[in-house]
Coordinates of C-alpha atoms in Angstrom, one line a residue:
Chain H
M1060 CA -24.5 -5.1 -18.5
T1061 CA -24.9 -8.8 -19.1
T1062 CA -22.0 -11.0 -20.5
L1063 CA -23.8 -11.2 -23.8
D1064 CA -24.1 -7.4 -24.0
M1065 CA -20.5 -7.0 -23.2
A1066 CA -19.5 -9.6 -25.9
V1067 CA -21.7 -7.7 -28.5
A1068 CA -20.3 -4.4 -27.4
S1069 CA -16.7 -5.6 -27.7
A1070 CA -17.5 -7.1 -31.1
M1071 CA -18.9 -3.8 -32.2
R1072 CA -15.9 -2.0 -30.7
T1073 CA -13.4 -3.9 -32.7
R1074 CA -12.8 -2.9 -36.2
R1075 CA -12.9 0.8 -35.6
D1076 CA -10.3 3.1 -37.1
L1077 CA -8.3 5.4 -34.8
R1078 CA -7.9 8.7 -36.6
G1079 CA -5.9 11.7 -35.6
T1080 CA -6.8 14.8 -37.7
D1081 CA -5.0 18.1 -37.9
L1082 CA -2.9 17.2 -34.8
T1083 CA -0.7 20.1 -33.7
A1084 CA 1.6 19.7 -30.7
Q1085 CA 3.8 21.9 -28.7
Y1086 CA 6.4 21.0 -26.1
A1087 CA 7.4 23.7 -23.7
K1088 CA 6.1 26.3 -26.1
H1089 CA 8.2 24.9 -29.0
P1090 CA 6.0 23.6 -31.9
V1091 CA 6.8 19.9 -32.4
F1092 CA 4.5 19.3 -35.4
S1093 CA 1.5 20.9 -37.0
D1094 CA -1.6 19.7 -38.9
V1095 CA -0.5 16.1 -38.8
S1096 CA -3.1 13.5 -39.8
I1097 CA -2.7 9.8 -39.2
R1098 CA -5.1 6.9 -39.5
L1099 CA -4.6 3.6 -37.7
K1100 CA -6.5 0.5 -38.7
P1101 CA -7.5 -2.5 -36.6
A1102 CA -5.6 -5.7 -37.2
A1103 CA -2.7 -3.9 -38.8
I1104 CA 0.8 -2.7 -37.8
H1105 CA 1.5 0.9 -38.4
A1106 CA 5.2 1.8 -38.1
V1107 CA 6.3 5.4 -37.5
I1108 CA 9.8 6.4 -38.4
G1109 CA 11.6 9.7 -38.6
P1110 CA 14.8 11.4 -37.4
N1111 CA 15.6 12.2 -33.7
G1112 CA 13.5 15.1 -32.4
A1113 CA 10.9 14.8 -35.2
G1114 CA 8.2 14.3 -32.6
K1115 CA 7.4 10.6 -32.9
T1116 CA 7.0 10.2 -29.2
T1117 CA 4.8 13.3 -29.0
L1118 CA 2.7 12.0 -31.9
L1119 CA 2.1 8.8 -30.0
A1120 CA 1.2 10.7 -26.8
T1121 CA -1.1 12.9 -28.9
L1122 CA -2.8 9.9 -30.5
A1123 CA -3.3 8.5 -27.0
V1124 CA -4.9 11.8 -25.9
L1125 CA -2.2 12.2 -23.2
H1126 CA -0.3 15.2 -24.5
R1127 CA -1.5 18.4 -22.9
G1128 CA 0.0 20.9 -25.4
A1129 CA -1.9 19.4 -28.3
S1130 CA -4.8 20.4 -30.5
G1131 CA -6.7 18.6 -33.2
T1132 CA -9.1 15.7 -32.9
V1133 CA -8.6 12.0 -32.2
M1134 CA -11.5 9.9 -33.2
I1135 CA -12.2 6.2 -32.5
G1136 CA -14.8 5.2 -35.1
D1137 CA -17.2 8.2 -34.9
E1138 CA -16.5 9.1 -31.3
R1139 CA -14.1 11.7 -30.1
V1140 CA -11.6 10.0 -27.7
A1141 CA -11.3 13.2 -25.7
D1142 CA -15.0 13.0 -24.8
S1143 CA -14.6 9.6 -23.0
S1144 CA -13.4 9.2 -19.5
P1145 CA -9.8 8.2 -18.7
R1146 CA -11.1 4.8 -17.8
D1147 CA -12.9 4.3 -21.1
R1148 CA -9.8 5.6 -23.0
A1149 CA -7.9 2.7 -21.4
H1150 CA -10.2 0.3 -23.3
I1151 CA -9.5 2.2 -26.5
R1152 CA -5.7 2.3 -26.4
A1153 CA -2.8 1.2 -24.3
L1154 CA 0.6 3.0 -24.5
V1155 CA 4.0 1.6 -23.8
P1156 CA 6.2 4.7 -23.1
Q1157 CA 9.9 4.7 -23.0
D1158 CA 10.4 5.5 -19.3
H1159 CA 10.9 2.1 -17.7
D1160 CA 13.7 2.6 -15.3
R1161 CA 11.9 3.4 -12.0
H1162 CA 12.9 1.2 -9.1
S1163 CA 9.4 0.4 -8.3
G1164 CA 9.9 -2.9 -6.6
F1165 CA 6.9 -4.6 -8.3
T1166 CA 7.1 -8.2 -9.4
V1167 CA 6.5 -8.8 -13.1
R1168 CA 3.1 -10.3 -12.3
E1169 CA 2.1 -7.3 -10.1
L1170 CA 3.0 -5.0 -12.9
V1171 CA 1.0 -6.8 -15.5
E1172 CA -2.0 -7.0 -13.1
L1173 CA -1.8 -3.1 -13.0
G1174 CA -2.7 -3.2 -16.7
R1175 CA -6.2 -4.4 -15.6
F1176 CA -6.9 -1.1 -13.8
A1177 CA -9.6 0.0 -16.1
H1178 CA -11.4 -3.3 -15.8
R1179 CA -11.6 -3.3 -12.0
R1180 CA -13.4 -1.4 -9.2
P1181 CA -11.8 -0.3 -6.0
F1182 CA -11.5 -3.0 -3.3
S1183 CA -12.5 -5.8 -5.8
A1184 CA -10.4 -8.9 -6.2
L1185 CA -9.1 -10.1 -9.6
T1186 CA -11.8 -11.8 -11.6
D1187 CA -11.2 -14.8 -13.8
D1188 CA -11.2 -12.5 -16.8
D1189 CA -8.4 -10.5 -15.2
R1190 CA -6.4 -13.5 -14.4
D1191 CA -6.8 -14.9 -17.9
A1192 CA -5.7 -11.6 -19.4
V1193 CA -2.6 -11.5 -17.1
D1194 CA -1.7 -15.1 -17.8
T1195 CA -2.1 -14.6 -21.6
A1196 CA 0.0 -11.4 -21.6
L1197 CA 2.7 -13.2 -19.6
A1198 CA 2.7 -16.1 -22.0
Q1199 CA 2.7 -13.9 -25.1
T1200 CA 5.8 -12.1 -23.9
R1201 CA 7.3 -15.4 -22.6
L1202 CA 7.6 -13.9 -19.1
S1203 CA 5.6 -16.6 -17.3
P1204 CA 8.8 -18.1 -15.7
L1205 CA 9.8 -14.7 -14.4
A1206 CA 6.4 -13.7 -13.1
H1207 CA 7.4 -13.6 -9.5
R1208 CA 10.7 -11.9 -10.1
S1209 CA 11.1 -8.3 -9.0
L1210 CA 11.4 -5.9 -11.9
D1211 CA 14.5 -4.5 -10.4
T1212 CA 16.3 -7.8 -10.9
L1213 CA 15.5 -8.1 -14.6
S1214 CA 17.6 -7.0 -17.6
G1215 CA 16.6 -3.9 -19.5
G1216 CA 15.1 -6.1 -22.2
Q1217 CA 13.1 -8.2 -19.9
R1218 CA 11.8 -5.1 -18.1
Q1219 CA 10.7 -3.7 -21.5
L1220 CA 8.8 -7.0 -22.2
A1221 CA 7.1 -6.7 -18.8
F1222 CA 5.8 -3.2 -19.6
I1223 CA 4.6 -4.6 -23.0
A1224 CA 2.8 -7.4 -21.1
K1225 CA 1.2 -4.8 -18.9
A1226 CA -0.2 -3.0 -21.9
L1227 CA -1.4 -6.3 -23.5
A1228 CA -3.3 -7.2 -20.3
Q1229 CA -5.2 -4.0 -20.7
R1230 CA -6.9 -5.6 -23.7
S1231 CA -7.4 -2.3 -25.5
E1232 CA -8.4 -1.9 -29.2
Y1233 CA -5.1 -0.2 -30.0
L1234 CA -1.6 -0.6 -28.8
L1235 CA 0.8 2.3 -29.1
L1236 CA 4.5 1.5 -28.5
D1237 CA 7.4 3.9 -28.3
E1238 CA 10.6 2.3 -29.5
P1239 CA 9.9 -1.0 -27.8
L1240 CA 13.0 -2.6 -29.3
S1241 CA 15.5 -0.1 -28.2
A1242 CA 16.9 -2.0 -25.3
L1243 CA 16.6 -5.5 -26.7
D1244 CA 19.0 -8.1 -28.0
P1245 CA 18.0 -9.8 -31.4
R1246 CA 16.3 -12.7 -29.6
H1247 CA 14.1 -10.4 -27.5
Q1248 CA 13.4 -8.2 -30.5
L1249 CA 12.0 -11.2 -32.4
D1250 CA 9.9 -12.0 -29.3
V1251 CA 8.4 -8.6 -29.3
I1252 CA 7.8 -8.5 -33.0
S1253 CA 6.1 -11.9 -33.0
T1254 CA 4.0 -10.7 -30.1
L1255 CA 2.9 -7.6 -32.0
Q1256 CA 2.1 -9.8 -35.1
T1257 CA 0.0 -12.1 -33.0
C1258 CA -1.9 -9.1 -31.5
A1259 CA -2.5 -7.7 -35.0
A1260 CA -3.8 -11.1 -36.1
D1261 CA -6.2 -11.0 -33.1
G1262 CA -7.6 -7.7 -34.4
I1263 CA -5.7 -5.2 -32.4
G1264 CA -4.4 -2.1 -34.2
I1265 CA -0.8 -1.3 -33.5
A1266 CA 1.3 1.8 -33.9
V1267 CA 4.9 1.4 -33.2
V1268 CA 7.8 4.0 -33.3
L1269 CA 10.9 2.3 -34.6
H1270 CA 14.5 3.4 -35.4
D1271 CA 15.4 0.4 -37.5
L1272 CA 14.2 1.3 -41.0
T1273 CA 14.6 -2.2 -42.5
L1274 CA 12.7 -3.8 -39.6
A1275 CA 10.0 -1.1 -39.7
A1276 CA 9.4 -1.8 -43.4
R1277 CA 9.4 -5.5 -42.8
I1278 CA 6.8 -5.7 -40.1
S1279 CA 4.5 -2.9 -40.9
D1280 CA 1.4 -2.8 -43.1
T1281 CA 1.7 1.0 -43.3
L1282 CA 4.8 3.1 -42.8
T1283 CA 4.6 6.8 -41.8
V1284 CA 7.6 9.1 -42.0
V1285 CA 7.5 12.1 -39.6
A1286 CA 10.0 14.8 -40.3
G1287 CA 10.2 18.6 -40.2
G1288 CA 7.0 18.9 -38.1
R1289 CA 4.8 17.1 -40.6
V1290 CA 4.0 13.8 -42.1
Y1291 CA 6.6 13.5 -44.9
D1292 CA 5.0 10.4 -46.4
S1293 CA 2.7 7.5 -45.4
G1294 CA 1.7 4.4 -47.2
D1295 CA 3.0 1.0 -48.3
P1296 CA 6.5 0.4 -46.9
A1297 CA 7.9 -0.6 -50.3
E1298 CA 6.8 2.8 -51.7
V1299 CA 7.7 4.9 -48.8
L1300 CA 11.1 3.6 -48.1
T1301 CA 13.1 5.0 -51.0
P1302 CA 16.7 6.4 -51.4
D1303 CA 15.1 9.9 -52.1
M1304 CA 13.2 9.9 -48.8
L1305 CA 16.3 8.8 -46.9
A1306 CA 18.3 11.6 -48.4
D1307 CA 15.6 14.2 -47.8
V1308 CA 14.6 13.1 -44.3
Y1309 CA 17.8 11.7 -42.7
G1310 CA 20.5 13.4 -44.9
V1311 CA 22.0 10.0 -45.8
R1312 CA 23.0 8.3 -49.0
A1313 CA 21.5 4.9 -49.0
A1314 CA 20.6 1.9 -51.3
V1315 CA 17.3 0.2 -50.9
H1316 CA 16.9 -3.2 -52.3
I1317 CA 14.3 -6.0 -51.8
D1318 CA 15.7 -8.5 -49.4
P1319 CA 15.4 -12.0 -51.1
D1320 CA 14.8 -13.6 -47.7
T1321 CA 11.9 -11.4 -46.6
G1322 CA 10.6 -9.9 -49.8
T1323 CA 10.6 -6.5 -48.1
P1324 CA 12.8 -3.4 -48.7
S1325 CA 16.2 -3.4 -47.0
V1326 CA 18.3 -0.3 -46.4
T1327 CA 22.0 -0.1 -46.7
L1328 CA 23.5 3.1 -45.5
L1329 CA 26.3 4.4 -47.8
G1330 CA 27.3 7.7 -46.3
A1331 CA 26.2 11.1 -45.1
I1332 CA 25.2 13.8 -47.5
S1333 CA 27.1 17.0 -46.7
S1334 CA 24.7 19.9 -46.5
Chain I
M521 CA 28.3 -22.8 -23.8
L522 CA 26.1 -20.1 -22.2
L523 CA 22.5 -21.0 -21.5
H524 CA 19.9 -18.5 -22.6
D525 CA 19.1 -16.3 -19.6
R526 CA 15.5 -17.4 -19.7
E527 CA 16.5 -21.0 -19.2
I528 CA 18.6 -20.0 -16.2
A529 CA 15.7 -18.0 -14.9
T530 CA 13.4 -20.9 -15.3
A531 CA 15.7 -23.1 -13.3
Q532 CA 16.0 -20.7 -10.5
W533 CA 12.6 -19.2 -10.3
P534 CA 9.5 -21.5 -10.2
A535 CA 6.2 -20.1 -11.4
E536 CA 5.0 -20.0 -7.7
P537 CA 6.1 -17.0 -5.7
P538 CA 8.9 -17.8 -3.2
A539 CA 7.5 -19.4 0.0
T540 CA 8.9 -16.7 2.3
A541 CA 7.2 -14.0 0.3
R542 CA 3.9 -15.8 0.5
I543 CA 4.2 -16.3 4.2
L544 CA 5.1 -12.6 4.7
R545 CA 2.2 -11.5 2.6
I546 CA -0.4 -13.7 4.2
G547 CA 1.0 -13.6 7.7
S548 CA 1.9 -9.9 8.1
P549 CA -1.7 -8.5 8.3
I550 CA -2.5 -11.1 10.9
A551 CA 0.7 -10.5 12.8
A552 CA 0.2 -6.7 12.7
S553 CA -3.4 -6.9 13.9
L554 CA -2.5 -9.2 16.8
G555 CA 0.6 -7.2 17.6
L556 CA -1.4 -4.0 17.7
M557 CA -4.0 -5.5 20.1
L558 CA -1.2 -6.7 22.4
I559 CA 0.5 -3.3 22.3
V560 CA -2.7 -1.5 23.2
L561 CA -3.2 -3.8 26.2
L562 CA 0.4 -3.3 27.2
A563 CA 0.3 0.4 26.8
V564 CA -2.9 0.7 28.9
S565 CA -1.4 -1.5 31.6
I566 CA 1.9 0.3 31.9
G567 CA 2.2 3.6 33.8
P568 CA 3.1 5.2 37.1
V569 CA 0.5 2.8 38.5
S570 CA 0.9 -0.5 36.9
L571 CA -2.3 -2.5 36.2
S572 CA -2.5 -6.2 35.7
P573 CA -3.8 -7.4 32.3
G574 CA -6.9 -8.7 34.1
T575 CA -7.7 -5.3 35.6
V576 CA -7.3 -3.7 32.2
L577 CA -9.5 -6.3 30.5
H578 CA -12.1 -5.8 33.3
A579 CA -12.0 -2.1 32.8
L580 CA -12.3 -2.4 29.0
G581 CA -15.2 -4.9 29.4
G582 CA -16.8 -2.3 31.6
L583 CA -16.7 0.2 28.7
V584 CA -18.6 -2.2 26.4
V585 CA -21.0 -3.6 29.0
P586 CA -21.7 -1.1 31.7
S587 CA -21.8 -2.8 35.1
A588 CA -24.3 -1.9 37.8
S589 CA -21.7 -1.2 40.5
A590 CA -19.8 2.0 40.7
P591 CA -16.6 2.0 38.6
A592 CA -13.4 1.3 40.5
A593 CA -10.5 3.8 40.4
S594 CA -8.6 1.5 38.1
D595 CA -11.5 1.5 35.7
L596 CA -11.5 5.3 35.6
L597 CA -7.7 5.3 35.1
V598 CA -8.1 3.1 32.2
S599 CA -11.2 4.7 30.6
E600 CA -10.4 8.4 31.2
V601 CA -6.6 8.6 31.2
R602 CA -4.8 5.7 29.6
L603 CA -7.2 4.5 26.9
P604 CA -7.9 7.9 25.2
R605 CA -4.2 8.5 25.1
V606 CA -3.5 5.1 23.6
V607 CA -6.4 5.3 21.1
L608 CA -5.3 8.8 20.0
A609 CA -1.7 7.6 19.5
G610 CA -3.0 4.7 17.4
L611 CA -5.3 6.9 15.3
V612 CA -2.6 9.6 14.7
G613 CA 0.1 7.0 14.0
A614 CA -2.1 5.2 11.5
G615 CA -3.1 8.5 9.9
L616 CA 0.4 9.9 9.6
S617 CA 1.7 6.6 8.1
V618 CA -1.1 6.5 5.5
A619 CA -0.4 10.2 4.6
G620 CA 3.3 9.3 4.3
V621 CA 2.6 6.4 1.9
V622 CA 0.4 8.6 -0.2
M623 CA 2.8 11.5 -0.4
Q624 CA 5.7 9.1 -1.3
A625 CA 3.6 7.7 -4.2
L626 CA 2.3 11.1 -5.5
F627 CA 5.6 13.0 -5.2
R628 CA 7.5 9.9 -6.3
N629 CA 9.9 10.6 -3.5
P630 CA 10.9 8.1 -0.8
L631 CA 11.4 10.9 1.7
A632 CA 8.1 12.7 1.4
E633 CA 6.1 12.7 4.6
P634 CA 3.7 15.2 6.3
G635 CA 6.4 16.3 8.8
I636 CA 9.3 16.6 6.4
T637 CA 7.4 18.3 3.6
G638 CA 6.1 21.0 6.0
V639 CA 2.4 20.0 5.7
S640 CA 2.2 19.3 9.4
S641 CA 3.8 22.6 10.2
G642 CA 1.2 24.3 8.0
A643 CA -1.6 22.7 9.9
A644 CA 0.1 23.7 13.3
A645 CA 0.7 27.3 12.3
A646 CA -2.9 27.7 11.1
A647 CA -4.2 26.1 14.3
V648 CA -2.0 28.4 16.5
I649 CA -3.3 31.5 14.6
A650 CA -6.9 30.3 15.1
I651 CA -6.3 29.9 18.8
V652 CA -4.6 33.3 19.3
T653 CA -7.1 35.2 17.2
G654 CA -9.9 33.6 19.1
I655 CA -11.4 32.0 16.0
S656 CA -11.1 28.5 17.5
A657 CA -13.4 29.5 20.3
L658 CA -16.3 30.2 17.9
A659 CA -17.1 26.5 17.4
W660 CA -15.5 23.2 18.2
W661 CA -14.8 22.5 14.5
M662 CA -13.0 25.8 13.9
L663 CA -9.6 24.6 15.1
P664 CA -9.6 21.4 12.9
L665 CA -10.9 23.5 10.0
A666 CA -8.1 26.0 10.4
A667 CA -5.5 23.1 10.6
F668 CA -7.0 21.6 7.5
V669 CA -6.8 24.9 5.6
G670 CA -3.1 25.3 6.7
A671 CA -2.2 21.8 5.6
L672 CA -4.0 22.3 2.3
V673 CA -2.1 25.6 1.6
C674 CA 1.2 24.0 2.5
T675 CA 0.4 20.9 0.3
A676 CA -0.5 23.2 -2.6
I677 CA 2.8 25.1 -2.3
V678 CA 4.9 21.9 -2.1
H679 CA 3.0 20.4 -5.0
A680 CA 3.4 23.6 -7.1
I681 CA 7.2 23.9 -6.5
S682 CA 7.8 20.1 -7.0
S683 CA 6.0 20.2 -10.3
V684 CA 7.9 23.2 -11.6
S685 CA 11.2 21.5 -10.8
R686 CA 10.3 18.2 -12.4
G687 CA 12.6 15.3 -12.0
R688 CA 14.6 16.8 -9.1
S689 CA 13.1 15.1 -6.2
S690 CA 15.5 16.6 -3.7
T691 CA 13.6 19.9 -4.2
I692 CA 10.8 18.6 -2.1
I693 CA 13.0 18.2 0.9
L694 CA 14.5 21.7 0.5
V695 CA 10.9 23.1 0.2
G696 CA 10.1 21.2 3.4
I697 CA 13.1 22.6 5.2
A698 CA 12.1 26.2 4.2
A699 CA 8.4 25.6 5.1
N700 CA 9.3 24.1 8.5
A701 CA 11.7 26.9 9.3
F702 CA 9.2 29.6 8.3
L703 CA 6.2 28.1 9.9
G704 CA 8.1 27.2 13.1
A705 CA 9.2 30.9 13.3
L706 CA 5.6 32.0 12.7
V707 CA 4.3 29.7 15.5
S708 CA 6.9 31.0 17.9
A709 CA 6.3 34.7 17.0
V710 CA 2.5 34.4 17.2
L711 CA 2.7 32.6 20.6
A712 CA 5.3 34.9 22.0
N713 CA 2.9 37.8 21.4
A714 CA -0.2 36.0 22.4
P715 CA -2.4 38.1 24.8
D716 CA -3.2 35.1 26.9
A717 CA -0.2 33.6 28.8
A718 CA -1.7 30.2 28.8
D719 CA -1.3 30.0 25.1
V720 CA 2.4 30.6 25.3
Q721 CA 3.0 27.5 27.4
R722 CA 1.7 25.4 24.5
V723 CA 4.3 26.5 22.0
T724 CA 6.3 23.3 22.5
F725 CA 3.1 21.3 22.0
W726 CA 2.6 22.7 18.5
L727 CA 6.2 22.5 17.4
N728 CA 6.9 19.1 18.9
G729 CA 3.8 17.0 19.3
D730 CA 2.7 15.5 22.5
L731 CA -0.1 13.2 23.7
T732 CA -0.1 14.3 27.4
A733 CA -3.6 15.0 28.6
A734 CA -5.3 13.5 25.6
T735 CA -9.1 13.4 26.1
W736 CA -12.0 11.6 24.4
S737 CA -12.9 14.9 22.7
D738 CA -9.4 14.9 21.1
V739 CA -10.0 11.3 20.1
A740 CA -13.4 12.3 18.5
I741 CA -11.7 14.8 16.2
A742 CA -9.1 12.3 15.1
A743 CA -11.6 9.6 14.8
I744 CA -13.7 11.6 12.3
G745 CA -11.0 13.0 10.1
I746 CA -8.4 10.1 10.0
P747 CA -10.5 7.1 9.1
L748 CA -12.6 9.1 6.7
G749 CA -9.6 10.3 4.7
A750 CA -7.8 7.0 5.0
I751 CA -10.6 4.9 3.7
I752 CA -11.1 7.1 0.6
L753 CA -7.3 7.0 0.1
L754 CA -7.4 3.2 0.3
A755 CA -10.0 3.1 -2.5
L756 CA -7.4 4.9 -4.7
A757 CA -4.6 2.4 -3.9
R758 CA -4.4 1.0 -7.4
S759 CA -4.1 4.5 -8.9
F760 CA -1.2 5.1 -6.5
D761 CA 0.4 1.8 -7.8
L762 CA 0.3 3.1 -11.3
M763 CA 1.3 6.7 -10.4
S764 CA 4.3 5.4 -8.6
L765 CA 5.5 4.2 -12.0
S766 CA 5.0 7.4 -13.9
D767 CA 2.2 9.7 -14.9
A768 CA 2.3 8.4 -18.5
Q769 CA 1.9 4.9 -17.3
A770 CA -1.0 5.8 -15.0
A771 CA -2.8 7.9 -17.5
S772 CA -2.5 5.4 -20.4
T773 CA -3.9 2.7 -18.1
G774 CA -7.0 4.6 -17.1
V775 CA -6.1 6.7 -14.1
N776 CA -7.4 10.3 -14.0
V777 CA -4.0 11.5 -12.9
G778 CA -4.8 15.1 -12.3
L779 CA -8.0 14.4 -10.3
V780 CA -6.4 11.6 -8.3
R781 CA -3.4 13.6 -7.4
Q782 CA -5.3 16.6 -6.3
S783 CA -8.0 14.8 -4.3
A784 CA -5.4 12.4 -2.7
L785 CA -3.2 15.3 -1.6
A786 CA -6.2 17.0 -0.2
L787 CA -7.2 13.9 1.7
A788 CA -3.6 13.4 3.0
A789 CA -3.8 17.0 4.2
L790 CA -7.1 16.2 5.9
V791 CA -5.6 13.2 7.7
T792 CA -2.5 15.2 8.6
A793 CA -4.6 18.1 9.9
A794 CA -6.9 15.8 12.0
A795 CA -3.7 14.4 13.6
V796 CA -1.9 17.7 14.1
C797 CA -4.8 19.6 15.6
V798 CA -5.0 17.1 18.5
T799 CA -1.3 16.2 19.0
G800 CA 0.8 18.9 17.4
V801 CA 3.6 18.2 14.9
I802 CA 4.9 14.6 15.1
S803 CA 7.4 14.0 12.4
F804 CA 9.0 10.9 10.9
V805 CA 6.2 8.5 11.6
G806 CA 5.1 8.7 8.0
L807 CA 8.7 8.1 6.9
V808 CA 9.9 5.2 9.1
V809 CA 6.7 3.1 9.1
P810 CA 6.0 2.9 5.4
H811 CA 9.6 2.1 4.6
L812 CA 9.8 -0.8 7.0
V813 CA 6.4 -2.1 5.8
R814 CA 7.5 -1.7 2.1
L815 CA 10.6 -3.8 2.8
L816 CA 8.4 -6.6 4.2
V817 CA 5.4 -6.7 1.8
G818 CA 6.5 -4.9 -1.3
P819 CA 5.2 -1.8 -3.1
R820 CA 1.5 -2.6 -3.7
H821 CA -0.5 0.2 -2.1
T822 CA -3.5 -1.7 -0.9
R823 CA -1.4 -3.9 1.3
L824 CA 1.1 -1.2 2.0
M825 CA -1.5 1.3 3.2
W826 CA -3.4 -1.3 5.4
L827 CA -0.2 -2.5 7.0
S828 CA 1.3 0.9 7.4
A829 CA -1.9 2.0 9.2
L830 CA -1.7 -0.9 11.6
S831 CA 2.1 -0.6 12.1
G832 CA 1.9 3.2 12.4
A833 CA -0.6 2.8 15.1
A834 CA 1.6 0.4 17.0
F835 CA 4.7 2.5 16.4
L836 CA 3.2 5.7 17.8
I837 CA 1.7 3.9 20.8
I838 CA 5.1 2.4 21.6
A839 CA 6.8 5.8 21.0
D840 CA 4.3 7.4 23.4
L841 CA 4.8 4.7 26.0
V842 CA 8.6 5.2 25.7
A843 CA 8.0 9.0 26.0
R844 CA 6.2 8.7 29.3
M845 CA 8.0 5.8 30.9
L846 CA 11.6 5.4 29.7
F847 CA 13.5 8.0 31.7
T848 CA 11.1 8.7 34.6
P849 CA 11.2 11.2 36.0
V850 CA 12.7 12.8 32.9
V851 CA 9.8 13.7 30.6
L852 CA 10.1 13.3 26.9
Q853 CA 7.5 14.4 24.3
T854 CA 6.1 11.9 21.9
G855 CA 7.5 13.9 19.0
T856 CA 10.9 13.8 20.6
V857 CA 10.9 10.0 20.6
T858 CA 9.8 9.7 17.0
A859 CA 12.5 12.2 16.0
F860 CA 15.1 10.2 17.9
V861 CA 14.1 7.1 15.8
G862 CA 13.2 9.0 12.6
A863 CA 16.1 11.4 12.1
P864 CA 18.8 8.7 11.8
A865 CA 16.4 6.7 9.6
L866 CA 16.0 9.7 7.3
L867 CA 19.8 10.0 7.2
L868 CA 20.1 6.4 6.2
L869 CA 17.5 6.8 3.5
V870 CA 19.2 9.8 2.1
L871 CA 22.5 7.9 1.9
R872 CA 20.8 4.9 0.3
S873 CA 18.8 6.9 -2.3
R874 CA 21.4 9.6 -3.1
R875 CA 21.5 8.3 -6.7
S876 CA 17.8 8.8 -7.3
L877 CA 17.9 12.3 -5.6
Q878 CA 20.3 13.8 -8.0

């Protein structure tokens, strides 16, 4: 394939929806959710919220076609993702899972270079494209100064950023992140959020599982609530994030008002609803 | 006032990798290659009859460019006795080290290694059964094939049990202990009841590897299986990098995790079997060597596997040299020497990694 072909192909590849239809998943023979449908759009941030154990992590893995006990179809444009090779799937989506605590001994840069796996052949050296993708991912996550530090010596938040950088270096159409802010202090949270917003502006579609409801509503174009083994609601954050939903899904009494600083809904928890 | 941690980090860690790390990374392959060559020369020179380096080089030259005159006794000593033994030690050391690296990555366990997991014992037990039943006499490749099948079966069992007990990496060691005990008993029982008394004398050979009386035909078997397996495994090095993180990380980055794991374990079994069927079970090489190399050059598998192969070759050549020379006239087996070095190393590693083994 010539460079021009590849440029055309990548231009055609962008702007495709990633759709999961009738997704049903089991975990160790227990049903997690059934007949869930979700549609991710390029150049947009899609936040997924829901109570603990609702299957948000499994939903991301199912969308990434990585969960074995799942049925249903995941389509990218008009292709079934399951029909493509593992290597091609890496061009479609990257996943940032939660398990970051291995004592692997890699440096930050080595880890981010691993994100280029699907772009490389065995025994080949890094190309200029590879180096560019790695440098860009390090700069976007502001990890460039730490590039040669061992992961083992970083804080939990920095390590999380390094795994996000690895996923960015993959240069996939979609980026799926499982609670990427969980270990981060406010400053690092903002770094990650602005990184995600930059990626979305570049045309990458993003699905992100979040626990912070106010933050989820603030940064997302679409908000999906997963609860009770199904999609409870999905749509514009201002319409989805309501006191009724919070009572139904989380069992909490809460007030939702529009934050004057951000213009997005903000949740104030008032108390638990005794069942 | 506290600085932001990133500013501290910037001050301490420049964008370039530390000079020592760079020197190690560039220098270690060169040092390992030169070191290996020197060790080969040394190992060929030293023996009950010491040869000068000049004599050895002359004999080695004679192998490459055959001279018209009849070979001297020293030439024959080098070409027929010393060199096959040293080359075999090198091949086996390299193969066992590479197999160790691969098992450590795939089982995500720092203690996995062909000897400890019982894969070597599986190869040995199958080889012994092939000899006693006479199958190995049918064709030259029957013995290696039997060893490969034995190693494969043992690998499959270890893999199955370790994936059932996910997360508990100490399981693999317990499985290995059970496998080694069972297969060791099997080898002893089969050989004790062997119809041919000559078989019985070789029981120690199979349970505790030895390079005595290595011939060029032994070298040929090792030289087919070990480089073949090792080169394909090297092509999978980046998959191992990702799989050493987690299966989810590897799969989401484009690795066909199931295929890579199965084919790599089969190739590690092939390499192990090629080593075991010519030297018997030599444990701990695949444990000690990769750990030392990892300390020097880090966890990336391309570099780790290359350097482990070179260092593993050097390690086993030295171990064999020690086995035949250290306590003359007391004879040690090569496997005994590696166990003397490896067992304490295993203990140290268990103590160091006890947190991750829980």
